[in-house]
C-alpha cells in the first residue's frame, strides 16, 4: 500500500519549522536527510579536487574543474539550508560519522580518498553524478521542504551536465582502454554505485516519504539506475556486472 503523503511539495519553509508549526520529528528527519545530502556533495567535490591534483590527461582538466566548482556549490547550498535550521556544517558532518562507514557511503568516500587515474574518475562520475541525478530528480525536486526543493532544482541543472560527461566518456574509455579494462572497472565500481542509494524499506525512508521529503524508496531508485546503466553498457558492448539481490549489493 502506498504511503500517504502528509505535506505537499514546497509547502514548508524554515520559518514554519522554527516556529514549531510542524511536528518536531519532521525537522529531525529533514536535518538527517540534509546532512547526508550535504556530505555526499562534499565528498564528490573532494573527489574532483583530488582528481585535479592527480590527473595526467590535460584534456580533462576543464571539465573536472567545472565539476569541482559545481559540487562545491551544491554542498554549500545544502549546508546553508542546514544553517537556517540552526545546524552548523561542523555539527552536520559530525552527525554523519557513523553513516560514513556504511556501504551507502562507500562510493563517495572512495572517490574522495582513494580513486586513481582516468578510469576511476569516469567510474566515480557514473557512480555519483548519474545516481545523484536520479536521487535528486526523483526525490528532492518535489520535497515538501521548499528550500530543499529549490536547491535540488539548481543542482539538477548542473548534474545533467555531469551525467553527459559520464556517458560520453564511457564510450571514449572503451576506445582508449578497451572493453576488458572498462568491464573490470565496472565490476569494481557498480556494487558501490548501487549501494549509494541506501538500504531498502527503512523506517527513516518511510518517514521521509510520509513527510513528503522523498517520493520513492531507495530500492526503486537503485532499480532505475541499474536499468539505465544496463542499457548503456549494452549499447557499448560492455558487460553490466551481475549483482546480489539484497543490500548491500556485491558482485554475484
Ligand atoms: Fe552534485
Ligand atoms: Fe555531479
PDB file of C-alpha atoms and ligand atoms in Angstrom:
ATOM      1  CA  UNK A   1       0.000   0.000   0.000  1.00  0.00           C
ATOM      2  CA  UNK A   2       1.428   3.380  -0.920  1.00  0.00           C
ATOM      3  CA  UNK A   3       2.393   5.623   1.981  1.00  0.00           C
ATOM      4  CA  UNK A   4       0.116   8.623   2.431  1.00  0.00           C
ATOM      5  CA  UNK A   5       1.996  11.879   1.953  1.00  0.00           C
ATOM      6  CA  UNK A   6       1.267  14.485   4.645  1.00  0.00           C
ATOM      7  CA  UNK A   7       2.770  17.633   3.151  1.00  0.00           C
ATOM      8  CA  UNK A   8       2.550  18.703  -0.498  1.00  0.00           C
ATOM      9  CA  UNK A   9       5.661  19.777  -2.482  1.00  0.00           C
ATOM     10  CA  UNK A  10       7.256  23.052  -1.339  1.00  0.00           C
ATOM     11  CA  UNK A  11       4.663  23.649   1.353  1.00  0.00           C
ATOM     12  CA  UNK A  12       7.047  24.335   4.262  1.00  0.00           C
ATOM     13  CA  UNK A  13       9.951  26.676   4.940  1.00  0.00           C
ATOM     14  CA  UNK A  14      12.442  27.272   7.755  1.00  0.00           C
ATOM     15  CA  UNK A  15      10.126  29.761   9.450  1.00  0.00           C
ATOM     16  CA  UNK A  16       7.305  27.243   9.760  1.00  0.00           C
ATOM     17  CA  UNK A  17       9.690  24.729  11.320  1.00  0.00           C
ATOM     18  CA  UNK A  18      11.488  27.143  13.607  1.00  0.00           C
ATOM     19  CA  UNK A  19       8.169  28.480  14.883  1.00  0.00           C
ATOM     20  CA  UNK A  20       7.086  24.942  15.746  1.00  0.00           C
ATOM     21  CA  UNK A  21       4.149  24.853  13.306  1.00  0.00           C
ATOM     22  CA  UNK A  22       5.147  21.301  12.359  1.00  0.00           C
ATOM     23  CA  UNK A  23       5.781  18.146  14.386  1.00  0.00           C
ATOM     24  CA  UNK A  24       9.398  18.335  15.616  1.00  0.00           C
ATOM     25  CA  UNK A  25      10.054  14.860  14.244  1.00  0.00           C
ATOM     26  CA  UNK A  26       9.709  16.336  10.733  1.00  0.00           C
ATOM     27  CA  UNK A  27      12.636  18.659  11.458  1.00  0.00           C
ATOM     28  CA  UNK A  28      14.702  15.790  12.855  1.00  0.00           C
ATOM     29  CA  UNK A  29      14.141  13.657   9.759  1.00  0.00           C
ATOM     30  CA  UNK A  30      14.776  16.613   7.450  1.00  0.00           C
ATOM     31  CA  UNK A  31      18.050  17.504   9.179  1.00  0.00           C
ATOM     32  CA  UNK A  32      19.302  13.942   8.925  1.00  0.00           C
ATOM     33  CA  UNK A  33      18.396  13.837   5.237  1.00  0.00           C
ATOM     34  CA  UNK A  34      20.061  17.187   4.523  1.00  0.00           C
ATOM     35  CA  UNK A  35      23.202  16.229   6.451  1.00  0.00           C
ATOM     36  CA  UNK A  36      23.551  13.085   4.325  1.00  0.00           C
ATOM     37  CA  UNK A  37      22.912  15.022   1.119  1.00  0.00           C
ATOM     38  CA  UNK A  38      25.463  17.697   2.072  1.00  0.00           C
ATOM     39  CA  UNK A  39      28.077  15.076   2.910  1.00  0.00           C
ATOM     40  CA  UNK A  40      27.567  13.287  -0.411  1.00  0.00           C
ATOM     41  CA  UNK A  41      28.038  16.581  -2.298  1.00  0.00           C
ATOM     42  CA  UNK A  42      31.085  17.462  -0.221  1.00  0.00           C
ATOM     43  CA  UNK A  43      32.809  14.118  -0.788  1.00  0.00           C
ATOM     44  CA  UNK A  44      32.062  14.335  -4.505  1.00  0.00           C
ATOM     45  CA  UNK A  45      33.648  17.795  -4.569  1.00  0.00           C
ATOM     46  CA  UNK A  46      36.698  16.435  -2.733  1.00  0.00           C
ATOM     47  CA  UNK A  47      36.949  13.634  -5.269  1.00  0.00           C
ATOM     48  CA  UNK A  48      37.001  16.070  -8.186  1.00  0.00           C
ATOM     49  CA  UNK A  49      39.540  18.201  -6.332  1.00  0.00           C
ATOM     50  CA  UNK A  50      41.765  15.171  -5.827  1.00  0.00           C
ATOM     51  CA  UNK A  51      41.373  14.229  -9.469  1.00  0.00           C
ATOM     52  CA  UNK A  52      42.687  17.675 -10.427  1.00  0.00           C
ATOM     53  CA  UNK A  53      45.836  17.031  -8.432  1.00  0.00           C
ATOM     54  CA  UNK A  54      46.446  13.530  -9.781  1.00  0.00           C
ATOM     55  CA  UNK A  55      45.111  13.629 -13.344  1.00  0.00           C
ATOM     56  CA  UNK A  56      47.641  13.318 -16.172  1.00  0.00           C
ATOM     57  CA  UNK A  57      45.308  13.941 -19.115  1.00  0.00           C
ATOM     58  CA  UNK A  58      45.175  17.756 -19.601  1.00  0.00           C
ATOM     59  CA  UNK A  59      42.185  17.443 -21.938  1.00  0.00           C
ATOM     60  CA  UNK A  60      40.016  16.500 -18.958  1.00  0.00           C
ATOM     61  CA  UNK A  61      41.062  19.409 -16.752  1.00  0.00           C
ATOM     62  CA  UNK A  62      38.456  21.997 -17.792  1.00  0.00           C
ATOM     63  CA  UNK A  63      35.559  19.638 -17.214  1.00  0.00           C
ATOM     64  CA  UNK A  64      36.933  18.351 -13.911  1.00  0.00           C
ATOM     65  CA  UNK A  65      37.487  21.930 -12.755  1.00  0.00           C
ATOM     66  CA  UNK A  66      33.913  22.794 -13.682  1.00  0.00           C
ATOM     67  CA  UNK A  67      32.545  19.745 -11.868  1.00  0.00           C
ATOM     68  CA  UNK A  68      34.645  20.525  -8.791  1.00  0.00           C
ATOM     69  CA  UNK A  69      33.331  24.098  -8.609  1.00  0.00           C
ATOM     70  CA  UNK A  70      29.747  22.963  -9.077  1.00  0.00           C
ATOM     71  CA  UNK A  71      29.916  20.168  -6.488  1.00  0.00           C
ATOM     72  CA  UNK A  72      31.364  22.645  -4.010  1.00  0.00           C
ATOM     73  CA  UNK A  73      28.420  24.915  -4.718  1.00  0.00           C
ATOM     74  CA  UNK A  74      25.947  22.044  -4.249  1.00  0.00           C
ATOM     75  CA  UNK A  75      27.434  21.239  -0.849  1.00  0.00           C
ATOM     76  CA  UNK A  76      27.262  24.939   0.093  1.00  0.00           C
ATOM     77  CA  UNK A  77      23.574  25.152  -0.865  1.00  0.00           C
ATOM     78  CA  UNK A  78      22.665  22.247   1.393  1.00  0.00           C
ATOM     79  CA  UNK A  79      24.875  23.375   4.282  1.00  0.00           C
ATOM     80  CA  UNK A  80      23.172  26.788   4.041  1.00  0.00           C
ATOM     81  CA  UNK A  81      19.781  25.104   4.328  1.00  0.00           C
ATOM     82  CA  UNK A  82      21.016  23.289   7.450  1.00  0.00           C
ATOM     83  CA  UNK A  83      22.352  26.531   8.866  1.00  0.00           C
ATOM     84  CA  UNK A  84      18.881  28.056   8.506  1.00  0.00           C
ATOM     85  CA  UNK A  85      17.588  25.285  10.739  1.00  0.00           C
ATOM     86  CA  UNK A  86      20.222  26.002  13.354  1.00  0.00           C
ATOM     87  CA  UNK A  87      22.673  23.266  12.431  1.00  0.00           C
ATOM     88  CA  UNK A  88      26.255  24.213  11.602  1.00  0.00           C
ATOM     89  CA  UNK A  89      28.282  22.434   8.939  1.00  0.00           C
ATOM     90  CA  UNK A  90      30.532  21.044  11.641  1.00  0.00           C
ATOM     91  CA  UNK A  91      27.639  19.612  13.621  1.00  0.00           C
ATOM     92  CA  UNK A  92      26.087  18.190  10.439  1.00  0.00           C
ATOM     93  CA  UNK A  93      29.345  16.490   9.460  1.00  0.00           C
ATOM     94  CA  UNK A  94      29.797  15.163  12.964  1.00  0.00           C
ATOM     95  CA  UNK A  95      26.326  13.604  12.868  1.00  0.00           C
ATOM     96  CA  UNK A  96      27.421  11.652   9.786  1.00  0.00           C
ATOM     97  CA  UNK A  97      30.490   9.926  11.257  1.00  0.00           C
ATOM     98  CA  UNK A  98      28.806   6.543  11.783  1.00  0.00           C
ATOM     99  CA  UNK A  99      26.913   6.727   8.487  1.00  0.00           C
ATOM    100  CA  UNK A 100      30.153   7.338   6.589  1.00  0.00           C
ATOM    101  CA  UNK A 101      31.206   3.778   7.325  1.00  0.00           C
ATOM    102  CA  UNK A 102      28.007   2.316   5.861  1.00  0.00           C
ATOM    103  CA  UNK A 103      28.065   0.694   2.393  1.00  0.00           C
ATOM    104  CA  UNK A 104      25.877   3.542   1.114  1.00  0.00           C
ATOM    105  CA  UNK A 105      28.790   5.952   1.533  1.00  0.00           C
ATOM    106  CA  UNK A 106      31.456   3.727   0.040  1.00  0.00           C
ATOM    107  CA  UNK A 107      31.242   5.323  -3.431  1.00  0.00           C
ATOM    108  CA  UNK A 108      31.698   8.981  -2.394  1.00  0.00           C
ATOM    109  CA  UNK A 109      34.277   8.074   0.265  1.00  0.00           C
ATOM    110  CA  UNK A 110      36.304   6.064  -2.215  1.00  0.00           C
ATOM    111  CA  UNK A 111      36.178   8.892  -4.756  1.00  0.00           C
ATOM    112  CA  UNK A 112      37.246  11.450  -2.158  1.00  0.00           C
ATOM    113  CA  UNK A 113      40.117   9.419  -0.775  1.00  0.00           C
ATOM    114  CA  UNK A 114      41.303   6.584  -2.981  1.00  0.00           C
ATOM    115  CA  UNK A 115      40.259   6.865  -6.632  1.00  0.00           C
ATOM    116  CA  UNK A 116      43.161   6.919  -9.029  1.00  0.00           C
ATOM    117  CA  UNK A 117      43.512   7.626 -12.718  1.00  0.00           C
ATOM    118  CA  UNK A 118      41.159   8.344 -15.535  1.00  0.00           C
ATOM    119  CA  UNK A 119      39.094   5.180 -15.413  1.00  0.00           C
ATOM    120  CA  UNK A 120      38.397   5.681 -11.705  1.00  0.00           C
ATOM    121  CA  UNK A 121      37.394   9.271 -12.382  1.00  0.00           C
ATOM    122  CA  UNK A 122      34.960   8.143 -15.002  1.00  0.00           C
ATOM    123  CA  UNK A 123      33.583   5.367 -12.803  1.00  0.00           C
ATOM    124  CA  UNK A 124      33.167   7.824  -9.938  1.00  0.00           C
ATOM    125  CA  UNK A 125      31.202  10.120 -12.195  1.00  0.00           C
ATOM    126  CA  UNK A 126      28.991   7.208 -13.289  1.00  0.00           C
ATOM    127  CA  UNK A 127      28.592   6.194  -9.651  1.00  0.00           C
ATOM    128  CA  UNK A 128      27.919   9.623  -8.167  1.00  0.00           C
ATOM    129  CA  UNK A 129      26.661  12.021 -10.823  1.00  0.00           C
ATOM    130  CA  UNK A 130      24.312   9.571 -12.533  1.00  0.00           C
ATOM    131  CA  UNK A 131      22.989   8.320  -9.215  1.00  0.00           C
ATOM    132  CA  UNK A 132      22.745  11.881  -7.882  1.00  0.00           C
ATOM    133  CA  UNK A 133      20.734  12.896 -10.886  1.00  0.00           C
ATOM    134  CA  UNK A 134      18.229  10.125 -10.150  1.00  0.00           C
ATOM    135  CA  UNK A 135      18.061  10.735  -6.388  1.00  0.00           C
ATOM    136  CA  UNK A 136      17.698  14.475  -6.645  1.00  0.00           C
ATOM    137  CA  UNK A 137      15.409  14.449  -9.678  1.00  0.00           C
ATOM    138  CA  UNK A 138      13.089  11.766  -8.320  1.00  0.00           C
ATOM    139  CA  UNK A 139      13.169  12.584  -4.644  1.00  0.00           C
ATOM    140  CA  UNK A 140      14.197  16.083  -3.682  1.00  0.00           C
ATOM    141  CA  UNK A 141      12.815  18.209  -6.509  1.00  0.00           C
ATOM    142  CA  UNK A 142       9.306  17.701  -5.129  1.00  0.00           C
ATOM    143  CA  UNK A 143      10.316  17.978  -1.473  1.00  0.00           C
ATOM    144  CA  UNK A 144       7.744  19.363   0.942  1.00  0.00           C
ATOM    145  CA  UNK A 145      10.588  21.470   2.340  1.00  0.00           C
ATOM    146  CA  UNK A 146      10.744  24.364  -0.137  1.00  0.00           C
ATOM    147  CA  UNK A 147      14.438  25.272   0.404  1.00  0.00           C
ATOM    148  CA  UNK A 148      15.497  21.697  -0.400  1.00  0.00           C
ATOM    149  CA  UNK A 149      13.281  21.601  -3.483  1.00  0.00           C
ATOM    150  CA  UNK A 150      14.772  24.904  -4.699  1.00  0.00           C
ATOM    151  CA  UNK A 151      18.346  23.735  -4.092  1.00  0.00           C
ATOM    152  CA  UNK A 152      17.530  20.483  -5.912  1.00  0.00           C
ATOM    153  CA  UNK A 153      16.382  22.418  -8.950  1.00  0.00           C
ATOM    154  CA  UNK A 154      19.688  24.314  -9.153  1.00  0.00           C
ATOM    155  CA  UNK A 155      21.725  21.160  -8.562  1.00  0.00           C
ATOM    156  CA  UNK A 156      19.766  19.203 -11.162  1.00  0.00           C
ATOM    157  CA  UNK A 157      20.644  21.580 -13.981  1.00  0.00           C
ATOM    158  CA  UNK A 158      24.328  21.066 -13.324  1.00  0.00           C
ATOM    159  CA  UNK A 159      24.116  17.354 -12.621  1.00  0.00           C
ATOM    160  CA  UNK A 160      22.562  16.865 -16.046  1.00  0.00           C
ATOM    161  CA  UNK A 161      25.848  18.197 -17.489  1.00  0.00           C
ATOM    162  CA  UNK A 162      27.944  15.924 -15.273  1.00  0.00           C
ATOM    163  CA  UNK A 163      25.886  12.998 -16.418  1.00  0.00           C
ATOM    164  CA  UNK A 164      26.519  13.887 -20.076  1.00  0.00           C
ATOM    165  CA  UNK A 165      30.229  13.882 -19.246  1.00  0.00           C
ATOM    166  CA  UNK A 166      29.950  10.450 -17.667  1.00  0.00           C
ATOM    167  CA  UNK A 167      28.012   8.858 -20.515  1.00  0.00           C
ATOM    168  CA  UNK A 168      30.108  10.388 -23.300  1.00  0.00           C
ATOM    169  CA  UNK A 169      33.352   9.403 -21.653  1.00  0.00           C
ATOM    170  CA  UNK A 170      32.237   5.858 -21.091  1.00  0.00           C
ATOM    171  CA  UNK A 171      32.253   5.461 -24.877  1.00  0.00           C
ATOM    172  CA  UNK A 172      35.645   7.190 -25.149  1.00  0.00           C
ATOM    173  CA  UNK A 173      37.029   4.969 -22.402  1.00  0.00           C
ATOM    174  CA  UNK A 174      36.068   1.862 -24.351  1.00  0.00           C
ATOM    175  CA  UNK A 175      38.026   3.180 -27.346  1.00  0.00           C
ATOM    176  CA  UNK A 176      41.069   4.196 -25.326  1.00  0.00           C
ATOM    177  CA  UNK A 177      41.347   1.497 -22.693  1.00  0.00           C
ATOM    178  CA  UNK A 178      39.473  -1.378 -24.332  1.00  0.00           C
ATOM    179  CA  UNK A 179      36.344  -3.286 -23.344  1.00  0.00           C
ATOM    180  CA  UNK A 180      38.193  -5.561 -20.932  1.00  0.00           C
ATOM    181  CA  UNK A 181      39.629  -2.776 -18.746  1.00  0.00           C
ATOM    182  CA  UNK A 182      36.329  -0.915 -18.641  1.00  0.00           C
ATOM    183  CA  UNK A 183      34.500  -4.120 -17.690  1.00  0.00           C
ATOM    184  CA  UNK A 184      36.980  -4.644 -14.853  1.00  0.00           C
ATOM    185  CA  UNK A 185      36.446  -1.076 -13.648  1.00  0.00           C
ATOM    186  CA  UNK A 186      32.665  -1.563 -13.794  1.00  0.00           C
ATOM    187  CA  UNK A 187      32.966  -4.684 -11.631  1.00  0.00           C
ATOM    188  CA  UNK A 188      34.841  -2.675  -9.045  1.00  0.00           C
ATOM    189  CA  UNK A 189      32.502   0.316  -9.037  1.00  0.00           C
ATOM    190  CA  UNK A 190      28.937  -0.746  -9.812  1.00  0.00           C
ATOM    191  CA  UNK A 191      28.236  -2.516  -6.499  1.00  0.00           C
ATOM    192  CA  UNK A 192      29.306   0.666  -4.699  1.00  0.00           C
ATOM    193  CA  UNK A 193      27.264   2.844  -7.027  1.00  0.00           C
ATOM    194  CA  UNK A 194      24.082   0.816  -6.442  1.00  0.00           C
ATOM    195  CA  UNK A 195      24.674   0.766  -2.664  1.00  0.00           C
ATOM    196  CA  UNK A 196      24.858   4.578  -2.757  1.00  0.00           C
ATOM    197  CA  UNK A 197      21.030   4.601  -2.904  1.00  0.00           C
ATOM    198  CA  UNK A 198      20.992   3.110   0.593  1.00  0.00           C
ATOM    199  CA  UNK A 199      19.113   0.211   2.180  1.00  0.00           C
ATOM    200  CA  UNK A 200      15.528  -0.580   1.103  1.00  0.00           C
ATOM    201  CA  UNK A 201      12.442  -0.163   3.237  1.00  0.00           C
ATOM    202  CA  UNK A 202      13.928   1.555   6.297  1.00  0.00           C
ATOM    203  CA  UNK A 203      11.893   3.409   8.912  1.00  0.00           C
ATOM    204  CA  UNK A 204      13.812   6.541   8.011  1.00  0.00           C
ATOM    205  CA  UNK A 205      12.747   6.365   4.363  1.00  0.00           C
ATOM    206  CA  UNK A 206       9.183   5.621   5.472  1.00  0.00           C
ATOM    207  CA  UNK A 207       9.208   8.864   7.471  1.00  0.00           C
ATOM    208  CA  UNK A 208      10.781  10.751   4.548  1.00  0.00           C
ATOM    209  CA  UNK A 209       8.030   9.575   2.209  1.00  0.00           C
ATOM    210  CA  UNK A 210       5.279  10.241   4.736  1.00  0.00           C
ATOM    211  CA  UNK A 211       6.547  13.788   5.250  1.00  0.00           C
ATOM    212  CA  UNK A 212       6.976  14.362   1.517  1.00  0.00           C
ATOM    213  CA  UNK A 213      10.760  14.677   1.807  1.00  0.00           C
ATOM    214  CA  UNK A 214      11.250  11.819  -0.661  1.00  0.00           C
ATOM    215  CA  UNK A 215       8.891  10.283  -3.199  1.00  0.00           C
ATOM    216  CA  UNK A 216      10.345   6.852  -3.710  1.00  0.00           C
ATOM    217  CA  UNK A 217      12.092   4.105  -1.821  1.00  0.00           C
ATOM    218  CA  UNK A 218      15.841   3.618  -2.267  1.00  0.00           C
ATOM    219  CA  UNK A 219      15.298   0.258  -3.898  1.00  0.00           C
ATOM    220  CA  UNK A 220      13.102   1.663  -6.659  1.00  0.00           C
ATOM    221  CA  UNK A 221      15.736   4.269  -7.483  1.00  0.00           C
ATOM    222  CA  UNK A 222      18.506   1.667  -7.451  1.00  0.00           C
ATOM    223  CA  UNK A 223      16.491  -0.424  -9.924  1.00  0.00           C
ATOM    224  CA  UNK A 224      16.031   2.592 -12.160  1.00  0.00           C
ATOM    225  CA  UNK A 225      19.794   3.153 -12.143  1.00  0.00           C
ATOM    226  CA  UNK A 226      20.607  -0.483 -12.927  1.00  0.00           C
ATOM    227  CA  UNK A 227      18.163  -0.455 -15.848  1.00  0.00           C
ATOM    228  CA  UNK A 228      19.634   2.777 -17.197  1.00  0.00           C
ATOM    229  CA  UNK A 229      23.212   1.618 -16.906  1.00  0.00           C
ATOM    230  CA  UNK A 230      22.499  -1.849 -18.300  1.00  0.00           C
ATOM    231  CA  UNK A 231      21.086  -0.273 -21.428  1.00  0.00           C
ATOM    232  CA  UNK A 232      24.118   1.960 -21.787  1.00  0.00           C
ATOM    233  CA  UNK A 233      26.519  -0.955 -21.302  1.00  0.00           C
ATOM    234  CA  UNK A 234      24.683  -2.961 -23.909  1.00  0.00           C
ATOM    235  CA  UNK A 235      24.988  -0.158 -26.451  1.00  0.00           C
ATOM    236  CA  UNK A 236      28.754  -0.008 -25.904  1.00  0.00           C
ATOM    237  CA  UNK A 237      29.347  -3.760 -25.873  1.00  0.00           C
ATOM    238  CA  UNK A 238      30.164  -3.690 -22.147  1.00  0.00           C
ATOM    239  CA  UNK A 239      29.077  -6.153 -19.529  1.00  0.00           C
ATOM    240  CA  UNK A 240      26.902  -4.856 -16.717  1.00  0.00           C
ATOM    241  CA  UNK A 241      28.206  -6.785 -13.704  1.00  0.00           C
ATOM    242  CA  UNK A 242      25.543  -9.032 -12.134  1.00  0.00           C
ATOM    243  CA  UNK A 243      24.828  -8.110  -8.515  1.00  0.00           C
ATOM    244  CA  UNK A 244      23.495  -9.969  -5.497  1.00  0.00           C
ATOM    245  CA  UNK A 245      19.804  -9.297  -4.875  1.00  0.00           C
ATOM    246  CA  UNK A 246      19.922  -7.700  -1.436  1.00  0.00           C
ATOM    247  CA  UNK A 247      21.550  -4.621   0.080  1.00  0.00           C
ATOM    248  CA  UNK A 248      24.476  -4.227   0.483  1.00  0.00           C
ATOM    249  CA  UNK A 249      24.954  -5.498  -3.044  1.00  0.00           C
ATOM    250  CA  UNK A 250      28.124  -7.183  -4.150  1.00  0.00           C
ATOM    251  CA  UNK A 251      29.194  -8.993  -7.295  1.00  0.00           C
ATOM    252  CA  UNK A 252      27.001 -12.074  -7.826  1.00  0.00           C
TER     253      UNK A 252
HETATM  254 FE1  LIG B   1      26.357  17.494  -7.005  1.00  0.00          FE
HETATM  255 FE1  LIG B   2      27.756  15.975 -10.018  1.00  0.00          FE
END
